[in-house]
Amino acid sequence: MQIEDRKVGDILVVLPLEKRIDASVSTEFKGKMVDWINQGNRRIVLDLSLVDFIDSSGLGAIVSSLKTIGNDGDLVVCCIRETVMSLFKLTRMNRVFQIFAAQTEAIEALSH
Amino acid sequence: MPEPASSKTIAFLIDSKLKNVSLAGVALRGICSYLSLSEIDTYYLELCVVEAVNNAIKHAYDGEEGHAVEVTITYSSDEITLKISDTGRKMSLYSPGSLDFNPDDLTTLPEHGLGLYIINSVMDEVHYDSEDEKNTLTMRKHLYKS
């Protein structure tokens, strides 16, 4: 699974380059996220601008990443498409994650 | 009085590899486009097919490749029925899944088991049966065009 990552200060911005985060890639995605977290990245922006499909396995991997960070940091989401947002709403994950319209807004929110 | 809508059916087999599941989703998207369904309805229906096929591969076949998962899609102008069949281990107890967590307590957040919850939330009727060593999850949804 292709994922672009870059640091903005001490914030890690993660941009999946695939259209789908589904059961065929969710284990690999979760593994990469956990590696980044274990390397000390506690504030992460997940940019979903290129992702048009997430299933429950992909969503579970994102939730697992948030749980790995724990309360000593945060994982926020940005640039989420309307369709993917409907999955977050259906599963009430829109009440769990902070969701921002733009990447700059997400970085700004984590900078405080 | 309008004539009763006639239904049409397409059925196909996919090999039990998770990498193949997106093909079932793409096929469903094509039908949803033909029926002029909204983007959200299309996404929800694709989710249900994907979740059901994932479950068949992961649970009925224990993730083993080389087995067939049968997908049958029957649609009319006002209803769509999705049937996902396998010949693996049948589910001992079909549970619709639940979503009981506290958004403010990370330890309660679910990482697994959301698939059946999604299916039961999206579809109007869901039932699972096993007959002649064939397990079938049948999902039906009434269509309200955008």
CSV table of C-alpha atoms in Angstrom, one decimal:
chain,number,residue,atom,x,y,z
A,1,MET,CA,0.0,0.0,0.0
A,2,GLN,CA,1.4,3.4,-1.0
A,3,ILE,CA,1.3,6.0,1.7
A,4,GLU,CA,3.0,9.4,1.6
A,5,ASP,CA,4.2,10.7,5.0
A,6,ARG,CA,5.8,14.0,5.9
A,7,LYS,CA,6.6,16.0,9.0
A,8,VAL,CA,5.3,19.5,9.7
A,9,GLY,CA,7.1,20.5,12.8
A,10,ASP,CA,6.4,17.5,15.1
A,11,ILE,CA,3.1,16.7,13.4
A,12,LEU,CA,3.1,13.7,11.0
A,13,VAL,CA,0.9,14.1,8.0
A,14,VAL,CA,-0.1,10.7,6.5
A,15,LEU,CA,-1.6,10.7,2.9
A,16,PRO,CA,-2.7,7.3,1.7
A,17,LEU,CA,-2.2,7.2,-2.1
A,18,GLU,CA,-4.7,4.4,-2.7
A,19,LYS,CA,-8.3,4.8,-3.5
A,20,ARG,CA,-9.4,2.1,-1.1
A,21,ILE,CA,-8.5,1.2,2.5
A,22,ASP,CA,-10.2,-2.2,2.7
A,23,ALA,CA,-9.6,-5.6,4.1
A,24,SER,CA,-6.9,-6.4,1.5
A,25,VAL,CA,-4.7,-3.6,2.8
A,26,SER,CA,-5.9,-2.8,6.3
A,27,THR,CA,-3.3,-5.0,8.1
A,28,GLU,CA,-0.5,-3.3,6.2
A,29,PHE,CA,-2.0,0.1,6.8
A,30,LYS,CA,-2.4,-0.5,10.5
A,31,GLY,CA,1.2,-1.8,10.7
A,32,LYS,CA,2.6,1.3,9.1
A,33,MET,CA,0.6,3.6,11.4
A,34,VAL,CA,1.7,1.6,14.5
A,35,ASP,CA,5.3,1.8,13.3
A,36,TRP,CA,5.1,5.6,13.0
A,37,ILE,CA,3.4,5.9,16.4
A,38,ASN,CA,6.0,3.7,18.0
A,39,GLN,CA,8.7,5.9,16.5
A,40,GLY,CA,7.4,8.8,18.6
A,41,ASN,CA,4.8,10.4,16.4
A,42,ARG,CA,2.0,11.2,18.8
A,43,ARG,CA,0.2,13.9,16.7
A,44,ILE,CA,-1.0,12.6,13.3
A,45,VAL,CA,-3.1,14.1,10.5
A,46,LEU,CA,-4.7,11.5,8.3
A,47,ASP,CA,-5.5,13.0,4.9
A,48,LEU,CA,-8.2,11.0,3.2
A,49,SER,CA,-8.5,13.2,0.1
A,50,LEU,CA,-7.5,10.4,-2.3
A,51,VAL,CA,-9.6,7.7,-0.6
A,52,ASP,CA,-13.0,7.0,-2.0
A,53,PHE,CA,-13.8,3.7,-0.2
A,54,ILE,CA,-13.2,2.5,3.3
A,55,ASP,CA,-14.8,-0.7,4.7
A,56,SER,CA,-15.1,-1.8,8.3
A,57,SER,CA,-11.6,-3.4,8.2
A,58,GLY,CA,-10.1,-0.1,7.1
A,59,LEU,CA,-12.1,1.8,9.6
A,60,GLY,CA,-11.0,-0.6,12.3
A,61,ALA,CA,-7.4,0.0,11.4
A,62,ILE,CA,-7.9,3.8,11.8
A,63,VAL,CA,-9.6,3.3,15.1
A,64,SER,CA,-6.8,0.9,16.2
A,65,SER,CA,-4.2,3.7,15.3
A,66,LEU,CA,-6.1,6.1,17.5
A,67,LYS,CA,-6.1,3.6,20.4
A,68,THR,CA,-2.4,3.0,20.0
A,69,ILE,CA,-1.7,6.7,20.4
A,70,GLY,CA,-3.9,6.7,23.5
A,71,ASN,CA,-4.6,9.8,25.4
A,72,ASP,CA,-1.1,11.1,25.0
A,73,GLY,CA,-1.6,12.6,21.5
A,74,ASP,CA,-4.2,12.7,18.8
A,75,LEU,CA,-5.1,11.4,15.4
A,76,VAL,CA,-7.3,13.7,13.4
A,77,VAL,CA,-8.8,13.2,9.9
A,78,CYS,CA,-9.0,15.7,7.1
A,79,CYS,CA,-10.3,16.1,3.5
A,80,ILE,CA,-12.8,13.3,3.9
A,81,ARG,CA,-15.1,12.7,1.0
A,82,GLU,CA,-18.9,12.7,1.5
A,83,THR,CA,-19.2,9.0,0.8
A,84,VAL,CA,-16.5,8.0,3.3
A,85,MET,CA,-18.0,10.5,5.8
A,86,SER,CA,-21.3,8.6,5.6
A,87,LEU,CA,-19.4,5.5,6.9
A,88,PHE,CA,-18.0,7.6,9.8
A,89,LYS,CA,-21.6,8.8,10.6
A,90,LEU,CA,-23.2,5.4,10.2
A,91,THR,CA,-20.7,4.0,12.8
A,92,ARG,CA,-20.7,7.1,14.9
A,93,MET,CA,-17.0,7.6,14.4
A,94,ASN,CA,-17.6,11.2,13.5
A,95,ARG,CA,-18.1,11.6,17.3
A,96,VAL,CA,-14.7,10.0,18.0
A,97,PHE,CA,-12.4,11.7,15.5
A,98,GLN,CA,-11.9,15.4,14.9
A,99,ILE,CA,-12.6,15.9,11.2
A,100,PHE,CA,-11.3,18.9,9.3
A,101,ALA,CA,-12.2,20.2,5.8
A,102,ALA,CA,-8.6,21.1,4.9
A,103,GLN,CA,-5.2,19.7,5.8
A,104,THR,CA,-4.0,23.1,7.0
A,105,GLU,CA,-6.9,23.3,9.4
A,106,ALA,CA,-6.0,19.9,10.8
A,107,ILE,CA,-2.3,20.8,11.3
A,108,GLU,CA,-3.3,24.1,12.9
A,109,ALA,CA,-5.6,22.4,15.3
A,110,LEU,CA,-2.9,19.9,16.4
A,111,SER,CA,-0.3,22.8,16.7
A,112,HIS,CA,-2.0,24.2,19.8
B,1,MET,CA,-51.5,2.0,-12.9
B,2,PRO,CA,-47.8,1.5,-13.8
B,3,GLU,CA,-46.8,-2.0,-14.8
B,4,PRO,CA,-45.0,-4.0,-12.2
B,5,ALA,CA,-41.3,-3.6,-12.4
B,6,SER,CA,-39.5,-6.6,-13.9
B,7,SER,CA,-36.4,-7.7,-12.1
B,8,LYS,CA,-33.1,-8.6,-13.6
B,9,THR,CA,-30.3,-10.8,-12.2
B,10,ILE,CA,-26.6,-11.0,-12.5
B,11,ALA,CA,-24.5,-13.7,-10.7
B,12,PHE,CA,-20.8,-14.2,-10.6
B,13,LEU,CA,-18.1,-16.1,-8.7
B,14,ILE,CA,-15.0,-14.7,-7.2
B,15,ASP,CA,-12.1,-16.6,-5.8
B,16,SER,CA,-11.7,-16.3,-2.0
B,17,LYS,CA,-8.9,-13.7,-2.0
B,18,LEU,CA,-9.4,-10.4,-0.2
B,19,LYS,CA,-7.7,-8.6,-3.2
B,20,ASN,CA,-10.6,-9.8,-5.4
B,21,VAL,CA,-13.4,-8.3,-3.3
B,22,SER,CA,-13.2,-4.8,-4.8
B,23,LEU,CA,-14.3,-6.4,-8.1
B,24,ALA,CA,-17.6,-7.3,-6.5
B,25,GLY,CA,-17.9,-3.7,-5.4
B,26,VAL,CA,-17.2,-2.4,-8.8
B,27,ALA,CA,-19.8,-4.6,-10.4
B,28,LEU,CA,-22.4,-3.4,-7.9
B,29,ARG,CA,-21.4,0.3,-8.6
B,30,GLY,CA,-22.2,-0.3,-12.2
B,31,ILE,CA,-25.7,-1.5,-11.4
B,32,CYS,CA,-26.2,1.4,-9.0
B,33,SER,CA,-25.2,3.8,-11.7
B,34,TYR,CA,-27.6,2.1,-14.1
B,35,LEU,CA,-30.4,2.6,-11.5
B,36,SER,CA,-29.4,6.2,-11.0
B,37,LEU,CA,-28.9,5.7,-7.3
B,38,SER,CA,-27.3,8.5,-5.2
B,39,GLU,CA,-23.5,8.3,-4.4
B,40,ILE,CA,-24.3,7.6,-0.7
B,41,ASP,CA,-26.7,4.8,-1.5
B,42,THR,CA,-24.2,3.3,-3.9
B,43,TYR,CA,-21.5,3.5,-1.3
B,44,TYR,CA,-23.7,1.8,1.3
B,45,LEU,CA,-24.7,-1.0,-1.0
B,46,GLU,CA,-21.1,-1.5,-2.1
B,47,LEU,CA,-20.1,-1.6,1.6
B,48,CYS,CA,-22.7,-4.4,2.2
B,49,VAL,CA,-21.4,-6.6,-0.6
B,50,VAL,CA,-17.8,-6.0,0.4
B,51,GLU,CA,-18.5,-6.7,4.1
B,52,ALA,CA,-20.4,-9.9,3.3
B,53,VAL,CA,-17.8,-11.3,0.9
B,54,ASN,CA,-15.0,-10.4,3.3
B,55,ASN,CA,-16.9,-12.3,6.0
B,56,ALA,CA,-17.3,-15.4,3.7
B,57,ILE,CA,-13.5,-15.3,2.9
B,58,LYS,CA,-12.3,-14.7,6.5
B,59,HIS,CA,-14.8,-16.8,8.5
B,60,ALA,CA,-16.3,-19.4,6.2
B,61,TYR,CA,-13.0,-20.2,4.4
B,62,ASP,CA,-10.6,-19.0,7.2
B,63,GLY,CA,-8.8,-16.8,4.7
B,64,GLU,CA,-7.9,-19.7,2.5
B,65,GLU,CA,-7.7,-19.0,-1.2
B,66,GLY,CA,-9.1,-21.3,-3.9
B,67,HIS,CA,-12.7,-21.3,-2.8
B,68,ALA,CA,-15.6,-19.7,-4.6
B,69,VAL,CA,-17.8,-17.0,-3.3
B,70,GLU,CA,-21.0,-16.5,-5.3
B,71,VAL,CA,-22.5,-13.1,-5.6
B,72,THR,CA,-26.0,-12.7,-7.0
B,73,ILE,CA,-27.5,-9.3,-7.5
B,74,THR,CA,-31.2,-9.0,-8.4
B,75,TYR,CA,-32.6,-5.6,-9.0
B,76,SER,CA,-35.7,-3.8,-10.2
B,77,SER,CA,-36.6,-0.2,-10.2
B,78,ASP,CA,-37.7,-0.3,-6.6
B,79,GLU,CA,-35.7,-3.0,-4.8
B,80,ILE,CA,-32.3,-4.6,-4.8
B,81,THR,CA,-31.4,-8.0,-3.4
B,82,LEU,CA,-27.8,-9.1,-2.7
B,83,LYS,CA,-27.1,-12.8,-2.1
B,84,ILE,CA,-23.6,-13.9,-1.0
B,85,SER,CA,-23.0,-17.6,-0.8
B,86,ASP,CA,-20.2,-19.9,0.2
B,87,THR,CA,-19.6,-23.5,0.9
B,88,GLY,CA,-17.4,-23.1,3.9
B,89,ARG,CA,-18.0,-23.3,7.6
B,90,LYS,CA,-21.4,-21.9,8.5
B,91,MET,CA,-21.8,-19.1,11.0
B,92,SER,CA,-22.8,-20.8,14.3
B,93,LEU,CA,-24.8,-17.8,15.4
B,94,TYR,CA,-25.8,-15.0,13.1
B,95,SER,CA,-25.5,-11.8,15.1
B,96,PRO,CA,-26.6,-8.5,13.7
B,97,GLY,CA,-23.7,-6.8,15.6
B,98,SER,CA,-24.0,-3.9,18.0
B,99,LEU,CA,-22.4,-0.5,18.3
B,100,ASP,CA,-22.1,0.2,22.0
B,101,PHE,CA,-19.2,2.4,22.9
B,102,ASN,CA,-18.4,5.7,24.6
B,103,PRO,CA,-16.8,8.2,22.1
B,104,ASP,CA,-14.9,9.7,24.9
B,105,ASP,CA,-13.4,6.5,26.1
B,106,LEU,CA,-10.8,5.1,23.7
B,107,THR,CA,-10.8,1.6,25.4
B,108,THR,CA,-14.4,1.1,24.4
B,109,LEU,CA,-14.0,1.8,20.7
B,110,PRO,CA,-14.6,-1.2,18.4
B,111,GLU,CA,-11.9,-2.3,16.0
B,112,HIS,CA,-13.7,-5.4,14.8
B,113,GLY,CA,-17.2,-6.7,14.2
B,114,LEU,CA,-18.5,-3.5,12.5
B,115,GLY,CA,-19.3,-5.3,9.2
B,116,LEU,CA,-22.5,-7.0,10.3
B,117,TYR,CA,-23.6,-3.9,12.1
B,118,ILE,CA,-23.2,-1.9,8.9
B,119,ILE,CA,-25.1,-4.5,6.9
B,120,ASN,CA,-28.0,-4.5,9.3
B,121,SER,CA,-28.1,-0.7,9.5
B,122,VAL,CA,-28.1,-0.2,5.7
B,123,MET,CA,-30.4,-3.1,4.5
B,124,ASP,CA,-34.1,-3.4,5.1
B,125,GLU,CA,-34.0,-7.2,5.4
B,126,VAL,CA,-31.2,-9.5,6.2
B,127,HIS,CA,-31.2,-13.2,6.8
B,128,TYR,CA,-28.7,-16.1,6.8
B,129,ASP,CA,-29.4,-19.7,6.0
B,130,SER,CA,-27.5,-22.9,5.3
B,131,GLU,CA,-28.8,-25.6,3.0
B,132,ASP,CA,-27.1,-28.5,1.2
B,133,GLU,CA,-23.7,-27.2,2.6
B,134,LYS,CA,-24.3,-23.8,1.0
B,135,ASN,CA,-24.5,-20.8,3.2
B,136,THR,CA,-26.2,-17.7,1.9
B,137,LEU,CA,-26.5,-14.2,3.4
B,138,THR,CA,-29.5,-12.5,1.7
B,139,MET,CA,-29.8,-8.7,2.0
B,140,ARG,CA,-32.7,-6.7,0.6
B,141,LYS,CA,-33.1,-3.0,0.3
B,142,HIS,CA,-36.0,-0.9,-1.1
B,143,LEU,CA,-34.7,1.8,-3.4
B,144,TYR,CA,-35.7,5.4,-3.2
B,145,LYS,CA,-34.1,7.2,-6.1
B,146,SER,CA,-32.4,10.6,-5.7
